[in-house]
Amino acid sequence: DAKTTQPNSMESNEEEPVHLPCNHSTISGTDYIHWYRQLPSQGPEYVIHGLTSNVNNRMASLAIAEDRKSSTLILHRATLRDAAVYYCILEQLTGNQFYFGTGTSLTVIP
Amino acid sequence: EAGVAQSPRYKIIEKRQSVAFWCNPISGHATLYWYQQILGQGPKLLIQFQNNGVVDDSQLPKDRFSAERLKGVDSTLKIQPAKLEDSAVYLCASSLDWAGRQFFGPGTRLTVL
């Protein structure tokens, strides 16, 4: 299984940027980096994904280290609705299997 | 666009009883997944279907769990007989094809007493 390591929890003040780190030192050249988040009592939802280059979408940005052994999910302006567990996942292209870790629980302080 | 539908949303059973969960994926999605999420943990993949064929069921406890996806659309996951440690949320997800973004349903919360 492709492994990722994330901090168990983080806090952020509302309307400030949040940087959520993820280590994936065993990543292979064809593994995509995915981020999903799970709000309380809901299924996970897609946030962003990338391979080598940094990616931006309306929800967040993904910064990928040059050696691809780590990445950072950036929420530019945290809101209370961003409070969730954020999962960093490596997608192995042999079958699109996702291996979730325990994720980072983000608390947003008003 | 309609999302992934699951039913029931909640189920409480006694140990050794049987239970079944139903999932209707997003229309046109060829790949369907069942995950088990125990409280405080991330989801764990149980089985993955591509159309009506099984791609991966290596983490499915086959002595008590079974799943099928007849006609390549809806799917059911069954537990028979249930154990206390099966208490969890069972999530269904689908994707357009074998790689890419997965869309998750709301899950079924199972409590085994």
PDB file of N, CA and C in Angstrom, chain A:
ATOM      1  N   ASP A   1       0.841  -1.201   0.000  1.00  0.00           N
ATOM      2  CA  ASP A   1       0.000   0.000   0.000  1.00  0.00           C
ATOM      3  C   ASP A   1       0.878   1.253   0.000  1.00  0.00           C
ATOM      4  N   ALA A   2       0.472   2.223  -0.807  1.00  0.00           N
ATOM      5  CA  ALA A   2       1.185   3.486  -0.822  1.00  0.00           C
ATOM      6  C   ALA A   2       0.809   4.264   0.430  1.00  0.00           C
ATOM      7  N   LYS A   3       1.823   4.697   1.201  1.00  0.00           N
ATOM      8  CA  LYS A   3       1.574   5.299   2.497  1.00  0.00           C
ATOM      9  C   LYS A   3       1.730   6.803   2.463  1.00  0.00           C
ATOM     10  N   THR A   4       0.890   7.493   3.230  1.00  0.00           N
ATOM     11  CA  THR A   4       1.040   8.929   3.446  1.00  0.00           C
ATOM     12  C   THR A   4       1.031   9.197   4.937  1.00  0.00           C
ATOM     13  N   THR A   5       1.689  10.285   5.329  1.00  0.00           N
ATOM     14  CA  THR A   5       1.752  10.683   6.732  1.00  0.00           C
ATOM     15  C   THR A   5       1.267  12.113   6.863  1.00  0.00           C
ATOM     16  N   GLN A   6       0.286  12.318   7.748  1.00  0.00           N
ATOM     17  CA  GLN A   6      -0.268  13.641   7.976  1.00  0.00           C
ATOM     18  C   GLN A   6      -0.360  13.909   9.476  1.00  0.00           C
ATOM     19  N   PRO A   7      -0.320  15.189   9.877  1.00  0.00           N
ATOM     20  CA  PRO A   7      -0.558  15.490  11.292  1.00  0.00           C
ATOM     21  C   PRO A   7      -1.985  15.120  11.665  1.00  0.00           C
ATOM     22  N   ASN A   8      -2.196  14.685  12.905  1.00  0.00           N
ATOM     23  CA  ASN A   8      -3.531  14.270  13.324  1.00  0.00           C
ATOM     24  C   ASN A   8      -4.522  15.428  13.322  1.00  0.00           C
ATOM     25  N   SER A   9      -4.061  16.615  13.727  1.00  0.00           N
ATOM     26  CA  SER A   9      -4.988  17.741  13.824  1.00  0.00           C
ATOM     27  C   SER A   9      -4.258  19.057  13.595  1.00  0.00           C
ATOM     28  N   MET A  10      -5.017  20.049  13.151  1.00  0.00           N
ATOM     29  CA  MET A  10      -4.518  21.405  12.964  1.00  0.00           C
ATOM     30  C   MET A  10      -5.648  22.375  13.267  1.00  0.00           C
ATOM     31  N   GLU A  11      -5.249  23.596  13.623  1.00  0.00           N
ATOM     32  CA  GLU A  11      -6.230  24.655  13.868  1.00  0.00           C
ATOM     33  C   GLU A  11      -5.905  25.846  12.979  1.00  0.00           C
ATOM     34  N   SER A  12      -6.945  26.580  12.604  1.00  0.00           N
ATOM     35  CA  SER A  12      -6.744  27.794  11.836  1.00  0.00           C
ATOM     36  C   SER A  12      -7.789  28.807  12.252  1.00  0.00           C
ATOM     37  N   ASN A  13      -7.411  30.079  12.177  1.00  0.00           N
ATOM     38  CA  ASN A  13      -8.402  31.125  12.396  1.00  0.00           C
ATOM     39  C   ASN A  13      -9.191  31.347  11.112  1.00  0.00           C
ATOM     40  N   GLU A  14     -10.439  31.704  11.297  1.00  0.00           N
ATOM     41  CA  GLU A  14     -11.304  31.967  10.159  1.00  0.00           C
ATOM     42  C   GLU A  14     -10.717  33.087   9.296  1.00  0.00           C
ATOM     43  N   GLU A  15     -10.855  32.934   7.990  1.00  0.00           N
ATOM     44  CA  GLU A  15     -10.417  33.901   6.988  1.00  0.00           C
ATOM     45  C   GLU A  15      -8.907  33.987   6.835  1.00  0.00           C
ATOM     46  N   GLU A  16      -8.173  33.076   7.457  1.00  0.00           N
ATOM     47  CA  GLU A  16      -6.733  33.014   7.262  1.00  0.00           C
ATOM     48  C   GLU A  16      -6.373  31.810   6.399  1.00  0.00           C
ATOM     49  N   PRO A  17      -5.197  31.845   5.741  1.00  0.00           N
ATOM     50  CA  PRO A  17      -4.804  30.682   4.926  1.00  0.00           C
ATOM     51  C   PRO A  17      -4.415  29.501   5.809  1.00  0.00           C
ATOM     52  N   VAL A  18      -4.613  28.308   5.265  1.00  0.00           N
ATOM     53  CA  VAL A  18      -4.260  27.067   5.963  1.00  0.00           C
ATOM     54  C   VAL A  18      -3.380  26.230   5.047  1.00  0.00           C
ATOM     55  N   HIS A  19      -2.288  25.726   5.602  1.00  0.00           N
ATOM     56  CA  HIS A  19      -1.386  24.846   4.861  1.00  0.00           C
ATOM     57  C   HIS A  19      -1.400  23.468   5.520  1.00  0.00           C
ATOM     58  N   LEU A  20      -1.931  22.488   4.823  1.00  0.00           N
ATOM     59  CA  LEU A  20      -2.027  21.125   5.357  1.00  0.00           C
ATOM     60  C   LEU A  20      -0.946  20.269   4.707  1.00  0.00           C
ATOM     61  N   PRO A  21       0.031  19.779   5.494  1.00  0.00           N
ATOM     62  CA  PRO A  21       1.139  19.024   4.900  1.00  0.00           C
ATOM     63  C   PRO A  21       0.857  17.534   4.783  1.00  0.00           C
ATOM     64  N   CYS A  22       1.568  16.900   3.872  1.00  0.00           N
ATOM     65  CA  CYS A  22       1.478  15.454   3.697  1.00  0.00           C
ATOM     66  C   CYS A  22       2.830  14.937   3.228  1.00  0.00           C
ATOM     67  N   ASN A  23       3.328  13.892   3.875  1.00  0.00           N
ATOM     68  CA  ASN A  23       4.557  13.237   3.446  1.00  0.00           C
ATOM     69  C   ASN A  23       4.227  11.925   2.755  1.00  0.00           C
ATOM     70  N   HIS A  24       4.859  11.689   1.631  1.00  0.00           N
ATOM     71  CA  HIS A  24       4.655  10.432   0.885  1.00  0.00           C
ATOM     72  C   HIS A  24       5.978  10.039   0.257  1.00  0.00           C
ATOM     73  N   SER A  25       6.922   9.645   1.105  1.00  0.00           N
ATOM     74  CA  SER A  25       8.298   9.397   0.668  1.00  0.00           C
ATOM     75  C   SER A  25       8.427   8.165  -0.228  1.00  0.00           C
ATOM     76  N   THR A  26       7.429   7.264  -0.203  1.00  0.00           N
ATOM     77  CA  THR A  26       7.510   6.046  -1.025  1.00  0.00           C
ATOM     78  C   THR A  26       6.746   6.189  -2.339  1.00  0.00           C
ATOM     79  N   ILE A  27       6.400   7.406  -2.707  1.00  0.00           N
ATOM     80  CA  ILE A  27       5.618   7.630  -3.925  1.00  0.00           C
ATOM     81  C   ILE A  27       6.395   7.127  -5.143  1.00  0.00           C
ATOM     82  N   SER A  28       5.687   6.540  -6.096  1.00  0.00           N
ATOM     83  CA  SER A  28       6.333   6.114  -7.333  1.00  0.00           C
ATOM     84  C   SER A  28       6.028   7.128  -8.437  1.00  0.00           C
ATOM     85  N   GLY A  29       6.731   7.000  -9.528  1.00  0.00           N
ATOM     86  CA  GLY A  29       6.651   8.005 -10.581  1.00  0.00           C
ATOM     87  C   GLY A  29       5.284   8.197 -11.198  1.00  0.00           C
ATOM     88  N   THR A  30       4.439   7.181 -11.125  1.00  0.00           N
ATOM     89  CA  THR A  30       3.124   7.277 -11.768  1.00  0.00           C
ATOM     90  C   THR A  30       1.985   7.479 -10.781  1.00  0.00           C
ATOM     91  N   ASP A  31       2.283   7.644  -9.498  1.00  0.00           N
ATOM     92  CA  ASP A  31       1.229   7.837  -8.490  1.00  0.00           C
ATOM     93  C   ASP A  31       0.719   9.272  -8.522  1.00  0.00           C
ATOM     94  N   TYR A  32      -0.600   9.428  -8.600  1.00  0.00           N
ATOM     95  CA  TYR A  32      -1.204  10.744  -8.453  1.00  0.00           C
ATOM     96  C   TYR A  32      -1.421  11.037  -6.967  1.00  0.00           C
ATOM     97  N   ILE A  33      -1.351  12.304  -6.611  1.00  0.00           N
ATOM     98  CA  ILE A  33      -1.624  12.753  -5.249  1.00  0.00           C
ATOM     99  C   ILE A  33      -3.029  13.343  -5.228  1.00  0.00           C
ATOM    100  N   HIS A  34      -3.879  12.757  -4.407  1.00  0.00           N
ATOM    101  CA  HIS A  34      -5.258  13.224  -4.277  1.00  0.00           C
ATOM    102  C   HIS A  34      -5.475  13.789  -2.881  1.00  0.00           C
ATOM    103  N   TRP A  35      -6.354  14.759  -2.792  1.00  0.00           N
ATOM    104  CA  TRP A  35      -6.835  15.239  -1.500  1.00  0.00           C
ATOM    105  C   TRP A  35      -8.362  15.165  -1.504  1.00  0.00           C
ATOM    106  N   TYR A  36      -8.881  14.550  -0.461  1.00  0.00           N
ATOM    107  CA  TYR A  36     -10.313  14.496  -0.225  1.00  0.00           C
ATOM    108  C   TYR A  36     -10.562  15.046   1.168  1.00  0.00           C
ATOM    109  N   ARG A  37     -11.774  15.502   1.411  1.00  0.00           N
ATOM    110  CA  ARG A  37     -12.127  15.916   2.757  1.00  0.00           C
ATOM    111  C   ARG A  37     -13.461  15.302   3.141  1.00  0.00           C
ATOM    112  N   GLN A  38     -13.642  15.129   4.429  1.00  0.00           N
ATOM    113  CA  GLN A  38     -14.864  14.509   4.931  1.00  0.00           C
ATOM    114  C   GLN A  38     -15.457  15.380   6.030  1.00  0.00           C
ATOM    115  N   LEU A  39     -16.598  15.954   5.732  1.00  0.00           N
ATOM    116  CA  LEU A  39     -17.319  16.731   6.723  1.00  0.00           C
ATOM    117  C   LEU A  39     -18.068  15.777   7.645  1.00  0.00           C
ATOM    118  N   PRO A  40     -18.412  16.201   8.837  1.00  0.00           N
ATOM    119  CA  PRO A  40     -19.095  15.315   9.790  1.00  0.00           C
ATOM    120  C   PRO A  40     -20.346  14.680   9.186  1.00  0.00           C
ATOM    121  N   SER A  41     -20.462  13.382   9.378  1.00  0.00           N
ATOM    122  CA  SER A  41     -21.631  12.602   8.947  1.00  0.00           C
ATOM    123  C   SER A  41     -21.845  12.608   7.434  1.00  0.00           C
ATOM    124  N   GLN A  42     -20.788  12.835   6.663  1.00  0.00           N
ATOM    125  CA  GLN A  42     -20.893  12.783   5.206  1.00  0.00           C
ATOM    126  C   GLN A  42     -19.810  11.877   4.645  1.00  0.00           C
ATOM    127  N   GLY A  43     -19.986  11.481   3.389  1.00  0.00           N
ATOM    128  CA  GLY A  43     -18.926  10.754   2.713  1.00  0.00           C
ATOM    129  C   GLY A  43     -17.831  11.707   2.291  1.00  0.00           C
ATOM    130  N   PRO A  44     -16.627  11.192   2.025  1.00  0.00           N
ATOM    131  CA  PRO A  44     -15.540  12.055   1.551  1.00  0.00           C
ATOM    132  C   PRO A  44     -15.922  12.759   0.251  1.00  0.00           C
ATOM    133  N   GLU A  45     -15.351  13.948   0.057  1.00  0.00           N
ATOM    134  CA  GLU A  45     -15.557  14.658  -1.195  1.00  0.00           C
ATOM    135  C   GLU A  45     -14.213  15.091  -1.771  1.00  0.00           C
ATOM    136  N   TYR A  46     -14.156  15.101  -3.077  1.00  0.00           N
ATOM    137  CA  TYR A  46     -12.924  15.451  -3.780  1.00  0.00           C
ATOM    138  C   TYR A  46     -12.561  16.909  -3.545  1.00  0.00           C
ATOM    139  N   VAL A  47     -11.265  17.165  -3.344  1.00  0.00           N
ATOM    140  CA  VAL A  47     -10.791  18.546  -3.231  1.00  0.00           C
ATOM    141  C   VAL A  47      -9.921  18.896  -4.437  1.00  0.00           C
ATOM    142  N   ILE A  48      -8.867  18.119  -4.669  1.00  0.00           N
ATOM    143  CA  ILE A  48      -7.918  18.457  -5.719  1.00  0.00           C
ATOM    144  C   ILE A  48      -7.001  17.262  -5.950  1.00  0.00           C
ATOM    145  N   HIS A  49      -6.351  17.185  -7.102  1.00  0.00           N
ATOM    146  CA  HIS A  49      -5.331  16.168  -7.307  1.00  0.00           C
ATOM    147  C   HIS A  49      -4.285  16.676  -8.289  1.00  0.00           C
ATOM    148  N   GLY A  50      -3.098  16.048  -8.252  1.00  0.00           N
ATOM    149  CA  GLY A  50      -2.034  16.441  -9.158  1.00  0.00           C
ATOM    150  C   GLY A  50      -1.001  15.341  -9.293  1.00  0.00           C
ATOM    151  N   LEU A  51      -0.106  15.524 -10.263  1.00  0.00           N
ATOM    152  CA  LEU A  51       0.948  14.539 -10.503  1.00  0.00           C
ATOM    153  C   LEU A  51       2.320  15.117 -10.187  1.00  0.00           C
ATOM    154  N   THR A  52       2.690  16.192 -10.888  1.00  0.00           N
ATOM    155  CA  THR A  52       3.999  16.792 -10.664  1.00  0.00           C
ATOM    156  C   THR A  52       3.917  18.294 -10.454  1.00  0.00           C
ATOM    157  N   SER A  53       3.105  18.955 -11.243  1.00  0.00           N
ATOM    158  CA  SER A  53       3.028  20.418 -11.163  1.00  0.00           C
ATOM    159  C   SER A  53       2.013  20.862 -10.118  1.00  0.00           C
ATOM    160  N   ASN A  54       2.198  22.074  -9.618  1.00  0.00           N
ATOM    161  CA  ASN A  54       1.218  22.657  -8.696  1.00  0.00           C
ATOM    162  C   ASN A  54      -0.115  22.832  -9.421  1.00  0.00           C
ATOM    163  N   VAL A  55      -1.196  22.703  -8.660  1.00  0.00           N
ATOM    164  CA  VAL A  55      -2.536  22.747  -9.222  1.00  0.00           C
ATOM    165  C   VAL A  55      -3.392  23.726  -8.436  1.00  0.00           C
ATOM    166  N   ASN A  56      -4.279  24.404  -9.138  1.00  0.00           N
ATOM    167  CA  ASN A  56      -5.226  25.300  -8.478  1.00  0.00           C
ATOM    168  C   ASN A  56      -6.631  24.990  -8.970  1.00  0.00           C
ATOM    169  N   ASN A  57      -7.601  25.055  -8.063  1.00  0.00           N
ATOM    170  CA  ASN A  57      -8.998  25.039  -8.471  1.00  0.00           C
ATOM    171  C   ASN A  57      -9.760  25.971  -7.534  1.00  0.00           C
ATOM    172  N   ARG A  58     -11.082  25.981  -7.679  1.00  0.00           N
ATOM    173  CA  ARG A  58     -11.855  26.971  -6.925  1.00  0.00           C
ATOM    174  C   ARG A  58     -11.854  26.677  -5.434  1.00  0.00           C
ATOM    175  N   MET A  59     -11.536  25.430  -5.061  1.00  0.00           N
ATOM    176  CA  MET A  59     -11.555  25.081  -3.647  1.00  0.00           C
ATOM    177  C   MET A  59     -10.214  25.317  -2.974  1.00  0.00           C
ATOM    178  N   ALA A  60      -9.129  24.996  -3.676  1.00  0.00           N
ATOM    179  CA  ALA A  60      -7.823  24.971  -3.006  1.00  0.00           C
ATOM    180  C   ALA A  60      -6.689  24.989  -4.020  1.00  0.00           C
ATOM    181  N   SER A  61      -5.469  24.990  -3.486  1.00  0.00           N
ATOM    182  CA  SER A  61      -4.267  24.818  -4.295  1.00  0.00           C
ATOM    183  C   SER A  61      -3.484  23.643  -3.762  1.00  0.00           C
ATOM    184  N   LEU A  62      -2.772  22.980  -4.642  1.00  0.00           N
ATOM    185  CA  LEU A  62      -1.918  21.856  -4.264  1.00  0.00           C
ATOM    186  C   LEU A  62      -0.503  22.181  -4.686  1.00  0.00           C
ATOM    187  N   ALA A  63       0.387  22.214  -3.695  1.00  0.00           N
ATOM    188  CA  ALA A  63       1.804  22.457  -3.966  1.00  0.00           C
ATOM    189  C   ALA A  63       2.540  21.138  -3.787  1.00  0.00           C
ATOM    190  N   ILE A  64       3.241  20.703  -4.827  1.00  0.00           N
ATOM    191  CA  ILE A  64       3.950  19.418  -4.815  1.00  0.00           C
ATOM    192  C   ILE A  64       5.442  19.679  -4.814  1.00  0.00           C
ATOM    193  N   ALA A  65       6.166  19.076  -3.893  1.00  0.00           N
ATOM    194  CA  ALA A  65       7.612  19.254  -3.811  1.00  0.00           C
ATOM    195  C   ALA A  65       8.275  18.737  -5.075  1.00  0.00           C
ATOM    196  N   GLU A  66       9.437  19.279  -5.368  1.00  0.00           N
ATOM    197  CA  GLU A  66      10.128  18.913  -6.604  1.00  0.00           C
ATOM    198  C   GLU A  66      10.453  17.423  -6.646  1.00  0.00           C
ATOM    199  N   ASP A  67      10.807  16.840  -5.511  1.00  0.00           N
ATOM    200  CA  ASP A  67      11.114  15.403  -5.472  1.00  0.00           C
ATOM    201  C   ASP A  67       9.847  14.562  -5.275  1.00  0.00           C
ATOM    202  N   ARG A  68       8.699  15.195  -5.158  1.00  0.00           N
ATOM    203  CA  ARG A  68       7.388  14.559  -4.995  1.00  0.00           C
ATOM    204  C   ARG A  68       7.237  13.751  -3.715  1.00  0.00           C
ATOM    205  N   LYS A  69       8.130  13.905  -2.788  1.00  0.00           N
ATOM    206  CA  LYS A  69       8.026  13.145  -1.543  1.00  0.00           C
ATOM    207  C   LYS A  69       7.120  13.826  -0.526  1.00  0.00           C
ATOM    208  N   SER A  70       6.649  15.005  -0.828  1.00  0.00           N
ATOM    209  CA  SER A  70       5.711  15.683   0.053  1.00  0.00           C
ATOM    210  C   SER A  70       4.841  16.628  -0.769  1.00  0.00           C
ATOM    211  N   SER A  71       3.715  17.000  -0.182  1.00  0.00           N
ATOM    212  CA  SER A  71       2.825  17.969  -0.829  1.00  0.00           C
ATOM    213  C   SER A  71       2.094  18.752   0.252  1.00  0.00           C
ATOM    214  N   THR A  72       1.519  19.873  -0.158  1.00  0.00           N
ATOM    215  CA  THR A  72       0.790  20.729   0.774  1.00  0.00           C
ATOM    216  C   THR A  72      -0.513  21.177   0.145  1.00  0.00           C
ATOM    217  N   LEU A  73      -1.601  20.962   0.869  1.00  0.00           N
ATOM    218  CA  LEU A  73      -2.894  21.486   0.441  1.00  0.00           C
ATOM    219  C   LEU A  73      -3.057  22.872   1.053  1.00  0.00           C
ATOM    220  N   ILE A  74      -3.396  23.844   0.225  1.00  0.00           N
ATOM    221  CA  ILE A  74      -3.533  25.217   0.690  1.00  0.00           C
ATOM    222  C   ILE A  74      -4.978  25.673   0.523  1.00  0.00           C
ATOM    223  N   LEU A  75      -5.589  26.010   1.647  1.00  0.00           N
ATOM    224  CA  LEU A  75      -6.899  26.671   1.617  1.00  0.00           C
ATOM    225  C   LEU A  75      -6.614  28.151   1.793  1.00  0.00           C
ATOM    226  N   HIS A  76      -6.967  28.954   0.831  1.00  0.00           N
ATOM    227  CA  HIS A  76      -6.493  30.347   0.825  1.00  0.00           C
ATOM    228  C   HIS A  76      -7.145  31.196   1.895  1.00  0.00           C
ATOM    229  N   ARG A  77      -8.381  30.841   2.230  1.00  0.00           N
ATOM    230  CA  ARG A  77      -9.094  31.653   3.224  1.00  0.00           C
ATOM    231  C   ARG A  77     -10.083  30.725   3.922  1.00  0.00           C
ATOM    232  N   ALA A  78      -9.688  30.229   5.089  1.00  0.00           N
ATOM    233  CA  ALA A  78     -10.498  29.224   5.772  1.00  0.00           C
ATOM    234  C   ALA A  78     -11.836  29.798   6.225  1.00  0.00           C
ATOM    235  N   THR A  79     -12.884  29.023   6.037  1.00  0.00           N
ATOM    236  CA  THR A  79     -14.199  29.369   6.568  1.00  0.00           C
ATOM    237  C   THR A  79     -14.636  28.261   7.527  1.00  0.00           C
ATOM    238  N   LEU A  80     -15.675  28.531   8.280  1.00  0.00           N
ATOM    239  CA  LEU A  80     -16.156  27.541   9.239  1.00  0.00           C
ATOM    240  C   LEU A  80     -16.592  26.262   8.528  1.00  0.00           C
ATOM    241  N   ARG A  81     -17.039  26.393   7.276  1.00  0.00           N
ATOM    242  CA  ARG A  81     -17.483  25.229   6.516  1.00  0.00           C
ATOM    243  C   ARG A  81     -16.325  24.348   6.049  1.00  0.00           C
ATOM    244  N   ASP A  82     -15.096  24.838   6.220  1.00  0.00           N
ATOM    245  CA  ASP A  82     -13.925  24.032   5.861  1.00  0.00           C
ATOM    246  C   ASP A  82     -13.487  23.093   6.986  1.00  0.00           C
ATOM    247  N   ALA A  83     -14.134  23.173   8.126  1.00  0.00           N
ATOM    248  CA  ALA A  83     -13.800  22.264   9.223  1.00  0.00           C
ATOM    249  C   ALA A  83     -14.173  20.838   8.818  1.00  0.00           C
ATOM    250  N   ALA A  84     -13.157  19.975   8.747  1.00  0.00           N
ATOM    251  CA  ALA A  84     -13.364  18.622   8.234  1.00  0.00           C
ATOM    252  C   ALA A  84     -12.092  17.822   8.477  1.00  0.00           C
ATOM    253  N   VAL A  85     -12.149  16.531   8.140  1.00  0.00           N
ATOM    254  CA  VAL A  85     -10.940  15.705   8.119  1.00  0.00           C
ATOM    255  C   VAL A  85     -10.442  15.687   6.679  1.00  0.00           C
ATOM    256  N   TYR A  86      -9.173  16.039   6.496  1.00  0.00           N
ATOM    257  CA  TYR A  86      -8.579  16.110   5.165  1.00  0.00           C
ATOM    258  C   TYR A  86      -7.643  14.914   4.967  1.00  0.00           C
ATOM    259  N   TYR A  87      -7.884  14.194   3.884  1.00  0.00           N
ATOM    260  CA  TYR A  87      -7.099  12.997   3.582  1.00  0.00           C
ATOM    261  C   TYR A  87      -6.208  13.243   2.372  1.00  0.00           C
ATOM    262  N   CYS A  88      -4.945  12.886   2.515  1.00  0.00           N
ATOM    263  CA  CYS A  88      -3.986  12.895   1.425  1.00  0.00           C
ATOM    264  C   CYS A  88      -3.835  11.445   0.974  1.00  0.00           C
ATOM    265  N   ILE A  89      -4.031  11.177  -0.300  1.00  0.00           N
ATOM    266  CA  ILE A  89      -4.098   9.798  -0.798  1.00  0.00           C
ATOM    267  C   ILE A  89      -3.239   9.676  -2.038  1.00  0.00           C
ATOM    268  N   LEU A  90      -2.529   8.565  -2.147  1.00  0.00           N
ATOM    269  CA  LEU A  90      -1.809   8.267  -3.375  1.00  0.00           C
ATOM    270  C   LEU A  90      -2.645   7.303  -4.210  1.00  0.00           C
ATOM    271  N   GLU A  91      -2.879   7.667  -5.440  1.00  0.00           N
ATOM    272  CA  GLU A  91      -3.624   6.814  -6.365  1.00  0.00           C
ATOM    273  C   GLU A  91      -2.636   6.049  -7.215  1.00  0.00           C
ATOM    274  N   GLN A  92      -2.637   4.728  -7.019  1.00  0.00           N
ATOM    275  CA  GLN A  92      -1.768   3.884  -7.822  1.00  0.00           C
ATOM    276  C   GLN A  92      -2.516   3.486  -9.081  1.00  0.00           C
ATOM    277  N   LEU A  93      -1.934   3.789 -10.217  1.00  0.00           N
ATOM    278  CA  LEU A  93      -2.667   3.642 -11.462  1.00  0.00           C
ATOM    279  C   LEU A  93      -2.894   2.206 -11.901  1.00  0.00           C
ATOM    280  N   THR A  94      -2.488   1.257 -11.076  1.00  0.00           N
ATOM    281  CA  THR A  94      -2.793  -0.131 -11.407  1.00  0.00           C
ATOM    282  C   THR A  94      -4.272  -0.433 -11.241  1.00  0.00           C
ATOM    283  N   GLY A  95      -5.019   0.451 -10.614  1.00  0.00           N
ATOM    284  CA  GLY A  95      -6.438   0.154 -10.459  1.00  0.00           C
ATOM    285  C   GLY A  95      -7.239   1.211  -9.741  1.00  0.00           C
ATOM    286  N   ASN A  96      -6.707   2.412  -9.598  1.00  0.00           N
ATOM    287  CA  ASN A  96      -7.417   3.504  -8.937  1.00  0.00           C
ATOM    288  C   ASN A  96      -7.804   3.151  -7.505  1.00  0.00           C
ATOM    289  N   GLN A  97      -6.970   2.353  -6.837  1.00  0.00           N
ATOM    290  CA  GLN A  97      -7.293   2.046  -5.455  1.00  0.00           C
ATOM    291  C   GLN A  97      -6.773   3.156  -4.555  1.00  0.00           C
ATOM    292  N   PHE A  98      -7.656   3.620  -3.680  1.00  0.00           N
ATOM    293  CA  PHE A  98      -7.300   4.656  -2.723  1.00  0.00           C
ATOM    294  C   PHE A  98      -7.021   4.024  -1.364  1.00  0.00           C
ATOM    295  N   TYR A  99      -5.908   4.395  -0.750  1.00  0.00           N
ATOM    296  CA  TYR A  99      -5.608   3.946   0.593  1.00  0.00           C
ATOM    297  C   TYR A  99      -5.622   5.166   1.504  1.00  0.00           C
ATOM    298  N   PHE A 100      -6.674   5.264   2.295  1.00  0.00           N
ATOM    299  CA  PHE A 100      -6.832   6.396   3.196  1.00  0.00           C
ATOM    300  C   PHE A 100      -6.040   6.157   4.472  1.00  0.00           C
ATOM    301  N   GLY A 101      -5.389   7.197   4.973  1.00  0.00           N
ATOM    302  CA  GLY A 101      -4.810   7.124   6.312  1.00  0.00           C
ATOM    303  C   GLY A 101      -5.852   7.628   7.296  1.00  0.00           C
ATOM    304  N   THR A 102      -5.398   8.212   8.385  1.00  0.00           N
ATOM    305  CA  THR A 102      -6.329   8.756   9.380  1.00  0.00           C
ATOM    306  C   THR A 102      -6.620  10.232   9.130  1.00  0.00           C
ATOM    307  N   GLY A 103      -5.863  10.875   8.240  1.00  0.00           N
ATOM    308  CA  GLY A 103      -6.156  12.242   7.855  1.00  0.00           C
ATOM    309  C   GLY A 103      -5.810  13.276   8.913  1.00  0.00           C
ATOM    310  N   THR A 104      -6.030  14.546   8.552  1.00  0.00           N
ATOM    311  CA  THR A 104      -5.825  15.676   9.464  1.00  0.00           C
ATOM    312  C   THR A 104      -7.166  16.304   9.766  1.00  0.00           C
ATOM    313  N   SER A 105      -7.494  16.376  11.039  1.00  0.00           N
ATOM    314  CA  SER A 105      -8.738  17.017  11.445  1.00  0.00           C
ATOM    315  C   SER A 105      -8.493  18.511  11.584  1.00  0.00           C
ATOM    316  N   LEU A 106      -9.135  19.303  10.737  1.00  0.00           N
ATOM    317  CA  LEU A 106      -8.960  20.753  10.738  1.00  0.00           C
ATOM    318  C   LEU A 106     -10.070  21.428  11.534  1.00  0.00           C
ATOM    319  N   THR A 107      -9.669  22.213  12.500  1.00  0.00           N
ATOM    320  CA  THR A 107     -10.614  23.027  13.275  1.00  0.00           C
ATOM    321  C   THR A 107     -10.439  24.471  12.847  1.00  0.00           C
ATOM    322  N   VAL A 108     -11.534  25.138  12.523  1.00  0.00           N
ATOM    323  CA  VAL A 108     -11.500  26.547  12.149  1.00  0.00           C
ATOM    324  C   VAL A 108     -12.111  27.360  13.276  1.00  0.00           C
ATOM    325  N   ILE A 109     -11.321  28.275  13.786  1.00  0.00           N
ATOM    326  CA  ILE A 109     -11.738  29.072  14.941  1.00  0.00           C
ATOM    327  C   ILE A 109     -12.338  30.400  14.486  1.00  0.00           C
ATOM    328  N   PRO A 110     -13.546  30.701  14.929  1.00  0.00           N
ATOM    329  CA  PRO A 110     -14.192  31.964  14.493  1.00  0.00           C
ATOM    330  C   PRO A 110     -13.429  33.185  14.991  1.00  0.00           C
TER     331      PRO A 110
END
